[in-house]
Amino acid sequence: MNDPLSHGLRFESDWYFAAPPERVWPVLADTNRLNEVIGNPPVRYTDAPDPRGGLRRQGCYTLNGIPLRWEELPYEWIEGKELGVRRRYLGGPNKTFALYVSLTPEHSGTRVRLRLEFEPRHPAVRPLVKIVGRGVARSFERAFQRFADYFAGKVAEPYAPAAVSVTEVQRARVRAVQDRLIKLGVSSFGLEALVAHVLTGPDTELSKMRPFELAKRWGTDRRELLKVFLHATKAGLLELKWDLLCPGCRGAQSSNDTLAGLAGKAHCAACNIDTTGDFGQSVELSFRPNPAIRRVDVHDY
């Protein structure tokens, strides 16, 4: 992967996570969740045709009352090994920003190197960019310390749980569905775990629940848990969704409630590549709570 910046301000840190790269990668590659945790505001993305082909993606948000806009350059990924994110700002004191993370197997764990780079727009604003950069670096380091604690078994989740407000009406609806499913003989352990997750999980996780991924986290059989999810969908606790994923960043480029309605191809502006509906490689089934049970509010970060 190319060095994102040739000059500018650089902040680096080195970490050891007590888990192999295949466990570490899904946590670090969830850049949307990571950006939320470090305190970035929600982003609004717009895509426009690129005269050279494909699409150009621009992002913007308001930070401390100041609107910022940038061009999001195509992501660079090697699954399980490294990722790079680059932004070219269209105004303000910062000209470019780059995030670079690399993973290297070490003993039974993973050596992770984090690098943040900022290029000031003008030498006069370098002190300001340096102060901002240090603050951003500290936010990332707090998140990475949490990851280290998670892989060391000191905390139960890689991200600190967010406060969730659930009404008694919502709880009553969930318990009613749960009682019906228990009477049908649905696995009690998987159902209990799912109900707790729906009631207390963060919106970011609930918007895209993957049964096999959760089965590994909860220590249960993945096929049995998939059956629980399907029964829960039929009973009105969940909704299912089909996504056409980018083969690079694995982000959803097209979504539909039915497989038949899913687009056969799409373009990922972030990676500047096309994807087709290869069921085994690019199509994913996920679940989310029924809005009548709990409405989730998810943003891009």
Short mmCIF file of C-alpha atoms in Angstrom, two decimals:
data_model
loop_
_atom_site.label_atom_id
_atom_site.label_comp_id
_atom_site.label_asym_id
_atom_site.label_seq_id
_atom_site.Cartn_x
_atom_site.Cartn_y
_atom_site.Cartn_z
CA MET A 1 0.00 0.00 0.00
CA ASN A 2 1.33 3.43 -0.87
CA ASP A 3 2.31 5.91 1.81
CA PRO A 4 -0.77 8.19 1.98
CA LEU A 5 1.25 11.39 2.48
CA SER A 6 4.79 12.34 1.60
CA HIS A 7 5.05 15.12 4.17
CA GLY A 8 3.12 16.79 6.96
CA LEU A 9 2.42 15.98 10.60
CA ARG A 10 2.55 12.34 11.64
CA PHE A 11 1.25 10.62 14.78
CA GLU A 12 2.10 6.95 15.27
CA SER A 13 1.40 4.33 17.92
CA ASP A 14 2.12 0.63 18.26
CA TRP A 15 -0.18 -1.96 19.84
CA TYR A 16 -0.26 -5.64 20.68
CA PHE A 17 -3.65 -7.35 20.61
CA ALA A 18 -3.91 -10.82 22.17
CA ALA A 19 -5.83 -12.29 19.23
CA PRO A 20 -4.95 -13.45 15.71
CA PRO A 21 -5.44 -11.07 12.75
CA GLU A 22 -8.64 -12.81 11.64
CA ARG A 23 -10.26 -11.75 14.94
CA VAL A 24 -8.71 -8.29 15.04
CA TRP A 25 -9.50 -7.31 11.45
CA PRO A 26 -13.33 -7.12 11.73
CA VAL A 27 -13.00 -4.74 14.69
CA LEU A 28 -10.49 -2.40 13.06
CA ALA A 29 -12.12 -2.53 9.62
CA ASP A 30 -15.44 -1.25 11.01
CA THR A 31 -14.38 2.33 10.31
CA ASN A 32 -17.94 3.63 10.61
CA ARG A 33 -18.17 2.44 14.20
CA LEU A 34 -14.63 3.61 14.95
CA ASN A 35 -15.32 7.11 13.65
CA GLU A 36 -18.45 7.29 15.79
CA VAL A 37 -16.56 6.20 18.92
CA ILE A 38 -13.73 8.72 18.52
CA GLY A 39 -16.31 11.51 18.42
CA ASN A 40 -16.71 12.39 14.74
CA PRO A 41 -20.12 13.89 13.87
CA PRO A 42 -22.40 12.17 11.33
CA VAL A 43 -21.28 12.56 7.72
CA ARG A 44 -23.38 13.33 4.65
CA TYR A 45 -21.94 11.77 1.48
CA THR A 46 -22.76 12.74 -2.09
CA ASP A 47 -21.58 10.97 -5.24
CA ALA A 48 -21.07 12.64 -8.62
CA PRO A 49 -19.83 11.29 -11.97
CA ASP A 50 -16.06 11.47 -12.43
CA PRO A 51 -15.04 12.64 -15.93
CA ARG A 52 -12.31 9.98 -15.80
CA GLY A 53 -14.89 7.26 -15.13
CA GLY A 54 -16.73 5.99 -12.08
CA LEU A 55 -17.88 8.28 -9.30
CA ARG A 56 -16.30 10.88 -7.05
CA ARG A 57 -17.41 10.87 -3.42
CA GLN A 58 -17.56 13.98 -1.27
CA GLY A 59 -18.29 14.07 2.43
CA CYS A 60 -19.20 16.90 4.76
CA TYR A 61 -20.04 17.48 8.40
CA THR A 62 -20.17 20.34 10.86
CA LEU A 63 -17.56 20.26 13.61
CA ASN A 64 -17.73 22.82 16.42
CA GLY A 65 -19.98 24.97 14.25
CA ILE A 66 -17.57 24.88 11.30
CA PRO A 67 -18.71 23.11 8.09
CA LEU A 68 -16.00 20.91 6.58
CA ARG A 69 -16.07 19.31 3.13
CA TRP A 70 -13.66 16.86 1.55
CA GLU A 71 -13.17 14.41 -1.30
CA GLU A 72 -13.07 10.83 -0.05
CA LEU A 73 -10.38 9.02 -2.03
CA PRO A 74 -10.79 5.30 -2.83
CA TYR A 75 -10.10 3.09 0.16
CA GLU A 76 -7.06 0.82 0.15
CA TRP A 77 -7.54 -2.60 1.70
CA ILE A 78 -5.72 -5.90 2.01
CA GLU A 79 -8.05 -7.99 4.13
CA GLY A 80 -6.50 -9.05 7.41
CA LYS A 81 -3.32 -7.05 6.76
CA GLU A 82 -3.77 -3.31 6.25
CA LEU A 83 -6.17 -0.50 5.43
CA GLY A 84 -5.81 3.09 4.39
CA VAL A 85 -8.30 5.97 4.30
CA ARG A 86 -7.48 9.31 2.69
CA ARG A 87 -9.35 12.60 2.53
CA ARG A 88 -8.56 15.69 0.45
CA TYR A 89 -10.17 18.71 2.11
CA LEU A 90 -11.78 21.36 -0.07
CA GLY A 91 -11.21 24.17 2.43
CA GLY A 92 -10.10 24.90 5.97
CA PRO A 93 -6.67 24.64 7.64
CA ASN A 94 -6.10 20.98 6.76
CA LYS A 95 -5.24 20.07 3.17
CA THR A 96 -5.24 16.28 3.51
CA PHE A 97 -5.75 13.60 6.15
CA ALA A 98 -4.75 9.93 6.06
CA LEU A 99 -5.35 6.99 8.37
CA TYR A 100 -3.17 3.92 8.00
CA VAL A 101 -3.45 0.68 10.01
CA SER A 102 -1.32 -2.44 9.54
CA LEU A 103 -1.68 -5.88 11.15
CA THR A 104 1.20 -8.34 11.55
CA PRO A 105 0.94 -11.77 13.23
CA GLU A 106 3.11 -11.92 16.34
CA HIS A 107 3.24 -15.06 18.49
CA SER A 108 -0.43 -15.93 19.11
CA GLY A 109 -1.58 -12.33 18.70
CA THR A 110 -1.32 -9.35 16.38
CA ARG A 111 1.00 -6.36 16.22
CA VAL A 112 -1.02 -3.34 15.10
CA ARG A 113 0.51 -0.08 13.94
CA LEU A 114 -1.61 3.04 13.70
CA ARG A 115 -0.50 6.08 11.72
CA LEU A 116 -2.35 9.37 11.31
CA GLU A 117 -1.06 12.04 8.94
CA PHE A 118 -2.17 15.64 8.50
CA GLU A 119 -1.00 18.04 5.82
CA PRO A 120 -1.54 21.71 6.70
CA ARG A 121 -2.86 23.90 3.90
CA HIS A 122 -0.30 26.62 4.73
CA PRO A 123 2.73 26.81 7.06
CA ALA A 124 0.98 29.53 9.05
CA VAL A 125 -1.72 27.09 10.23
CA ARG A 126 0.69 24.27 11.09
CA PRO A 127 0.49 24.94 14.88
CA LEU A 128 -3.32 24.76 14.76
CA VAL A 129 -3.28 21.53 12.73
CA LYS A 130 -0.76 20.07 15.18
CA ILE A 131 -3.08 20.76 18.14
CA VAL A 132 -6.04 19.25 16.29
CA GLY A 133 -3.95 16.26 15.22
CA ARG A 134 -2.87 15.52 18.78
CA GLY A 135 -6.50 15.55 19.91
CA VAL A 136 -7.51 13.17 17.10
CA ALA A 137 -4.58 10.89 17.91
CA ARG A 138 -5.58 10.72 21.58
CA SER A 139 -9.13 9.78 20.60
CA PHE A 140 -7.86 6.93 18.42
CA GLU A 141 -5.52 5.77 21.18
CA ARG A 142 -8.38 5.59 23.68
CA ALA A 143 -10.31 3.45 21.22
CA PHE A 144 -7.31 1.20 20.57
CA GLN A 145 -6.71 0.79 24.31
CA ARG A 146 -10.29 -0.43 24.59
CA PHE A 147 -9.60 -2.92 21.77
CA ALA A 148 -6.49 -4.15 23.59
CA ASP A 149 -8.52 -4.64 26.77
CA TYR A 150 -11.20 -6.49 24.81
CA PHE A 151 -8.79 -8.95 23.20
CA ALA A 152 -7.10 -9.43 26.59
CA GLY A 153 -10.47 -10.43 28.07
CA LYS A 154 -10.75 -7.39 30.35
CA VAL A 155 -13.98 -6.06 28.81
CA ALA A 156 -16.86 -7.91 27.14
CA GLU A 157 -17.18 -5.73 24.01
CA PRO A 158 -14.66 -3.89 21.82
CA TYR A 159 -16.75 -0.72 21.99
CA ALA A 160 -18.06 0.79 25.20
CA PRO A 161 -21.81 0.14 25.39
CA ALA A 162 -23.98 3.15 24.65
CA ALA A 163 -26.89 4.10 26.87
CA VAL A 164 -30.13 2.73 25.43
CA SER A 165 -33.62 3.87 26.44
CA VAL A 166 -36.32 1.19 26.01
CA THR A 167 -39.90 1.76 27.09
CA GLU A 168 -42.04 -0.70 29.00
CA VAL A 169 -44.31 -0.96 25.98
CA GLN A 170 -41.36 -2.10 23.86
CA ARG A 171 -40.31 -4.60 26.51
CA ALA A 172 -43.84 -6.00 26.69
CA ARG A 173 -43.94 -6.45 22.89
CA VAL A 174 -40.61 -8.26 22.91
CA ARG A 175 -41.59 -10.55 25.78
CA ALA A 176 -44.87 -11.41 24.03
CA VAL A 177 -42.99 -12.49 20.90
CA GLN A 178 -40.48 -14.37 23.03
CA ASP A 179 -43.24 -16.31 24.81
CA ARG A 180 -44.80 -17.31 21.48
CA LEU A 181 -41.46 -18.53 20.14
CA ILE A 182 -40.69 -20.53 23.28
CA LYS A 183 -44.03 -22.32 22.88
CA LEU A 184 -42.98 -23.22 19.33
CA GLY A 185 -39.83 -24.86 20.69
CA VAL A 186 -37.32 -22.25 19.54
CA SER A 187 -33.89 -22.56 21.20
CA SER A 188 -34.17 -20.77 24.54
CA PHE A 189 -30.49 -19.79 24.85
CA GLY A 190 -30.25 -18.23 21.39
CA LEU A 191 -33.61 -16.55 21.87
CA GLU A 192 -32.63 -15.08 25.25
CA ALA A 193 -29.41 -13.69 23.78
CA LEU A 194 -31.27 -12.20 20.80
CA VAL A 195 -33.94 -10.58 22.99
CA ALA A 196 -31.29 -9.03 25.26
CA HIS A 197 -29.43 -7.75 22.20
CA VAL A 198 -32.57 -6.18 20.70
CA LEU A 199 -33.40 -4.45 23.99
CA THR A 200 -29.92 -3.24 24.96
CA GLY A 201 -27.69 -3.31 21.88
CA PRO A 202 -26.48 -0.09 20.21
CA ASP A 203 -28.25 1.09 17.08
CA THR A 204 -25.05 0.67 15.05
CA GLU A 205 -24.97 -3.07 15.76
CA LEU A 206 -28.71 -3.67 15.54
CA SER A 207 -28.98 -2.14 12.07
CA LYS A 208 -27.07 -5.08 10.58
CA MET A 209 -27.19 -8.23 12.70
CA ARG A 210 -25.37 -11.24 11.26
CA PRO A 211 -26.37 -14.52 12.95
CA PHE A 212 -23.09 -16.36 12.26
CA GLU A 213 -21.05 -13.47 13.63
CA LEU A 214 -23.21 -13.23 16.75
CA ALA A 215 -23.15 -17.01 17.24
CA LYS A 216 -19.38 -16.85 17.57
CA ARG A 217 -19.63 -14.01 20.08
CA TRP A 218 -22.35 -15.70 22.12
CA GLY A 219 -20.78 -19.17 21.99
CA THR A 220 -23.70 -20.95 20.33
CA ASP A 221 -24.22 -23.05 17.20
CA ARG A 222 -24.48 -20.74 14.22
CA ARG A 223 -27.07 -22.75 12.29
CA GLU A 224 -29.29 -22.99 15.35
CA LEU A 225 -29.00 -19.25 15.87
CA LEU A 226 -29.88 -18.64 12.22
CA LYS A 227 -33.06 -20.65 12.79
CA VAL A 228 -33.83 -18.46 15.82
CA PHE A 229 -33.43 -15.33 13.68
CA LEU A 230 -35.70 -16.72 10.96
CA HIS A 231 -38.39 -17.70 13.49
CA ALA A 232 -38.07 -14.27 15.13
CA THR A 233 -38.55 -12.61 11.73
CA LYS A 234 -41.67 -14.63 11.04
CA ALA A 235 -43.00 -13.72 14.51
CA GLY A 236 -42.48 -9.98 13.93
CA LEU A 237 -39.49 -9.35 16.18
CA LEU A 238 -37.05 -8.82 13.30
CA GLU A 239 -36.90 -7.81 9.65
CA LEU A 240 -34.44 -9.29 7.18
CA LYS A 241 -32.47 -7.44 4.53
CA TRP A 242 -30.41 -8.50 1.52
CA ASP A 243 -27.32 -6.43 0.68
CA LEU A 244 -25.08 -6.33 -2.38
CA LEU A 245 -21.60 -5.78 -0.94
CA CYS A 246 -18.54 -4.12 -2.38
CA PRO A 247 -15.79 -6.77 -2.65
CA GLY A 248 -13.26 -4.23 -1.41
CA CYS A 249 -14.62 -2.42 1.65
CA ARG A 250 -17.58 -4.84 2.13
CA GLY A 251 -19.97 -1.90 2.40
CA ALA A 252 -23.58 -2.32 1.22
CA GLN A 253 -24.05 -0.75 -2.22
CA SER A 254 -27.64 -1.91 -2.73
CA SER A 255 -30.23 -3.22 -0.26
CA ASN A 256 -33.67 -4.77 -0.50
CA ASP A 257 -36.12 -6.64 1.70
CA THR A 258 -36.29 -9.43 -0.88
CA LEU A 259 -33.58 -11.23 -2.78
CA ALA A 260 -35.56 -10.89 -6.01
CA GLY A 261 -35.63 -7.11 -5.61
CA LEU A 262 -31.88 -6.75 -5.03
CA ALA A 263 -29.99 -4.93 -7.79
CA GLY A 264 -27.78 -7.19 -9.87
CA LYS A 265 -24.86 -4.76 -9.96
CA ALA A 266 -23.68 -1.55 -8.28
CA HIS A 267 -20.72 0.82 -8.09
CA CYS A 268 -18.81 1.56 -4.88
CA ALA A 269 -17.72 5.20 -4.94
CA ALA A 270 -15.47 4.72 -1.91
CA CYS A 271 -13.39 2.02 -3.63
CA ASN A 272 -14.17 3.11 -7.21
CA ILE A 273 -15.01 -0.44 -8.29
CA ASP A 274 -18.08 -2.23 -9.64
CA THR A 275 -19.69 -5.25 -8.01
CA THR A 276 -22.15 -7.83 -9.29
CA GLY A 277 -24.67 -10.05 -7.55
CA ASP A 278 -22.46 -13.11 -7.05
CA PHE A 279 -24.49 -14.85 -4.35
CA GLY A 280 -21.52 -16.60 -2.76
CA GLN A 281 -19.21 -13.58 -2.71
CA SER A 282 -21.17 -10.33 -2.71
CA VAL A 283 -24.69 -11.00 -1.40
CA GLU A 284 -25.29 -10.92 2.35
CA LEU A 285 -28.34 -11.56 4.51
CA SER A 286 -28.67 -9.52 7.70
CA PHE A 287 -31.38 -8.69 10.22
CA ARG A 288 -32.61 -5.65 12.13
CA PRO A 289 -35.37 -5.09 14.71
CA ASN A 290 -38.90 -4.60 13.48
CA PRO A 291 -39.57 -0.82 13.79
CA ALA A 292 -42.70 -1.63 15.80
CA ILE A 293 -40.42 -3.26 18.38
CA ARG A 294 -37.48 -0.84 18.29
CA ARG A 295 -36.54 1.81 15.77
CA VAL A 296 -32.82 2.12 15.12
CA ASP A 297 -31.21 5.37 14.01
CA VAL A 298 -27.98 4.84 12.07
CA HIS A 299 -25.70 7.41 10.48
CA ASP A 300 -22.56 7.39 8.35
CA TYR A 301 -19.46 8.52 10.22
#
